[in-house]
Each structure stands twice: as C-alpha cells, then as structure tokens.
PDB file of C-alpha atoms in Angstrom:
ATOM      1  CA  MET A   1       0.000   0.000   0.000  1.00 49.00           C
ATOM      2  CA  SER A   2       1.373   3.411  -0.889  1.00 50.00           C
ATOM      3  CA  SER A   3       2.229   5.821   1.888  1.00 52.00           C
ATOM      4  CA  ILE A   4      -0.257   8.334   0.455  1.00 40.00           C
ATOM      5  CA  LYS A   5      -3.071   5.774   0.598  1.00 49.00           C
ATOM      6  CA  SER A   6      -1.997   4.629   4.076  1.00 63.00           C
ATOM      7  CA  ASN A   7      -1.998   8.237   5.284  1.00 61.00           C
ATOM      8  CA  PHE A   8      -5.450   8.813   3.790  1.00 57.00           C
ATOM      9  CA  ILE A   9      -6.827   5.690   5.513  1.00 75.00           C
ATOM     10  CA  ALA A  10      -5.229   6.720   8.824  1.00 84.00           C
ATOM     11  CA  LYS A  11      -6.763  10.197   8.580  1.00 89.00           C
ATOM     12  CA  ASP A  12     -10.208   8.750   7.795  1.00 92.00           C
ATOM     13  CA  PHE A  13      -9.917   6.366  10.746  1.00 93.00           C
ATOM     14  CA  ALA A  14      -8.852   9.227  13.020  1.00 95.00           C
ATOM     15  CA  ARG A  15     -11.716  11.410  11.798  1.00 95.00           C
ATOM     16  CA  ARG A  16     -14.273   8.671  12.523  1.00 96.00           C
ATOM     17  CA  VAL A  17     -12.845   8.013  16.003  1.00 97.00           C
ATOM     18  CA  LYS A  18     -12.959  11.706  16.886  1.00 97.00           C
ATOM     19  CA  GLN A  19     -16.440  12.136  15.404  1.00 96.00           C
ATOM     20  CA  ARG A  20     -17.799   9.180  17.375  1.00 97.00           C
ATOM     21  CA  ARG A  21     -16.156  10.326  20.627  1.00 98.00           C
ATOM     22  CA  LYS A  22     -17.714  13.767  20.222  1.00 98.00           C
ATOM     23  CA  THR A  23     -21.119  12.287  19.349  1.00 98.00           C
ATOM     24  CA  LEU A  24     -20.998  10.420  22.656  1.00 98.00           C
ATOM     25  CA  MET A  25     -19.832  13.629  24.388  1.00 98.00           C
ATOM     26  CA  LEU A  26     -16.900  11.692  25.819  1.00 98.00           C
ATOM     27  CA  PRO A  27     -13.955  13.908  26.775  1.00 98.00           C
ATOM     28  CA  LEU A  28     -10.622  12.892  25.257  1.00 97.00           C
ATOM     29  CA  THR A  29      -9.109  12.746  28.734  1.00 98.00           C
ATOM     30  CA  GLN A  30     -11.763  10.295  29.924  1.00 98.00           C
ATOM     31  CA  LEU A  31     -11.456   8.063  26.865  1.00 98.00           C
ATOM     32  CA  ALA A  32      -7.673   7.924  27.202  1.00 98.00           C
ATOM     33  CA  LYS A  33      -8.083   6.990  30.876  1.00 98.00           C
ATOM     34  CA  ASN A  34     -10.686   4.309  30.054  1.00 98.00           C
ATOM     35  CA  LEU A  35      -8.306   2.854  27.454  1.00 98.00           C
ATOM     36  CA  GLY A  36      -5.353   2.900  29.848  1.00 98.00           C
ATOM     37  CA  VAL A  37      -3.208   5.120  27.620  1.00 98.00           C
ATOM     38  CA  SER A  38      -1.754   8.563  28.132  1.00 98.00           C
ATOM     39  CA  GLU A  39      -3.497  11.600  26.669  1.00 98.00           C
ATOM     40  CA  PRO A  40      -0.576  12.289  24.294  1.00 98.00           C
ATOM     41  CA  GLU A  41      -0.655   8.684  23.062  1.00 96.00           C
ATOM     42  CA  TYR A  42      -4.398   8.832  22.443  1.00 97.00           C
ATOM     43  CA  THR A  43      -4.091  12.243  20.770  1.00 97.00           C
ATOM     44  CA  GLN A  44      -1.625  10.733  18.290  1.00 95.00           C
ATOM     45  CA  ILE A  45      -4.160   8.046  17.428  1.00 94.00           C
ATOM     46  CA  GLU A  46      -7.000  10.537  17.057  1.00 94.00           C
ATOM     47  CA  SER A  47      -4.875  12.817  14.873  1.00 93.00           C
ATOM     48  CA  GLY A  48      -3.918   9.944  12.582  1.00 91.00           C
ATOM     49  CA  SER A  49      -0.198  10.188  13.282  1.00 91.00           C
ATOM     50  CA  ARG A  50      -0.045   6.810  15.045  1.00 90.00           C
ATOM     51  CA  PRO A  51      -2.183   3.741  14.368  1.00 89.00           C
ATOM     52  CA  PRO A  52      -3.573   1.846  17.350  1.00 92.00           C
ATOM     53  CA  SER A  53      -2.501  -1.695  18.101  1.00 92.00           C
ATOM     54  CA  ARG A  54      -5.028  -4.402  17.282  1.00 93.00           C
ATOM     55  CA  LYS A  55      -5.872  -4.742  20.983  1.00 96.00           C
ATOM     56  CA  LEU A  56      -6.324  -0.990  21.375  1.00 96.00           C
ATOM     57  CA  LEU A  57      -8.507  -0.847  18.252  1.00 95.00           C
ATOM     58  CA  THR A  58     -10.828  -3.387  19.867  1.00 97.00           C
ATOM     59  CA  GLN A  59     -10.883  -1.395  23.116  1.00 98.00           C
ATOM     60  CA  ILE A  60     -11.609   1.851  21.237  1.00 98.00           C
ATOM     61  CA  SER A  61     -14.538   0.265  19.399  1.00 97.00           C
ATOM     62  CA  ILE A  62     -15.969  -1.005  22.698  1.00 98.00           C
ATOM     63  CA  GLU A  63     -15.588   2.360  24.439  1.00 98.00           C
ATOM     64  CA  LEU A  64     -17.118   4.185  21.455  1.00 98.00           C
ATOM     65  CA  ARG A  65     -19.918   1.614  21.143  1.00 98.00           C
ATOM     66  CA  THR A  66     -19.307   0.975  17.459  1.00 97.00           C
ATOM     67  CA  SER A  67     -17.741  -1.683  15.281  1.00 96.00           C
ATOM     68  CA  GLU A  68     -14.080  -1.980  14.412  1.00 94.00           C
ATOM     69  CA  LYS A  69     -15.178  -2.298  10.790  1.00 93.00           C
ATOM     70  CA  TRP A  70     -16.899   1.094  10.849  1.00 94.00           C
ATOM     71  CA  LEU A  71     -13.896   2.737  12.478  1.00 94.00           C
ATOM     72  CA  ILE A  72     -11.596   1.306   9.798  1.00 91.00           C
ATOM     73  CA  GLU A  73     -13.800   1.407   6.703  1.00 90.00           C
ATOM     74  CA  GLY A  74     -16.625   3.829   7.410  1.00 88.00           C
ATOM     75  CA  GLY A  75     -20.017   3.281   5.830  1.00 77.00           C
ATOM     76  CA  TYR A  76     -23.178   2.414   7.695  1.00 62.00           C
TER      77      TYR A  76
END
C-alpha cells in the first residue's frame, strides 16, 4: 500500500474516532483513561499520526460503542 493511501486511511480512521467520541460527548481525557493510555498517546491516534494496536482498536470500538469495521472502513 502506498504511503499516500496509508496516510489517507489513517486520517479517515482518526476522523471517525474523533467524530464518534464527540457524538458520545466523551472527553478525550476520559477516553484515554478508560483505554489505559496517556493523553498524548491517544491524541496521536486521534490525529492519525499513530495507528492503534489491534488490541487498542478493539478497546476503542468497545468504548465508542461501534464496530471496528466502521472505524476502519466507514459506511453504515
């Protein structure tokens, strides 16, 4: 996969995570705490500069009450 495409996918993922967190009115600080990661680490994930581990992706989907598939691919 090209780095441009990878970056685009990462940014889309990050946008969906942030959108969902805000829809649930869940503060970034609280979500980071619930996930057991530091705020800076979570901010990197939500900005698209660092992908989450597979385990963390699962935890994020649980906390945000959505599917991993939607976070990764979007759609309905």
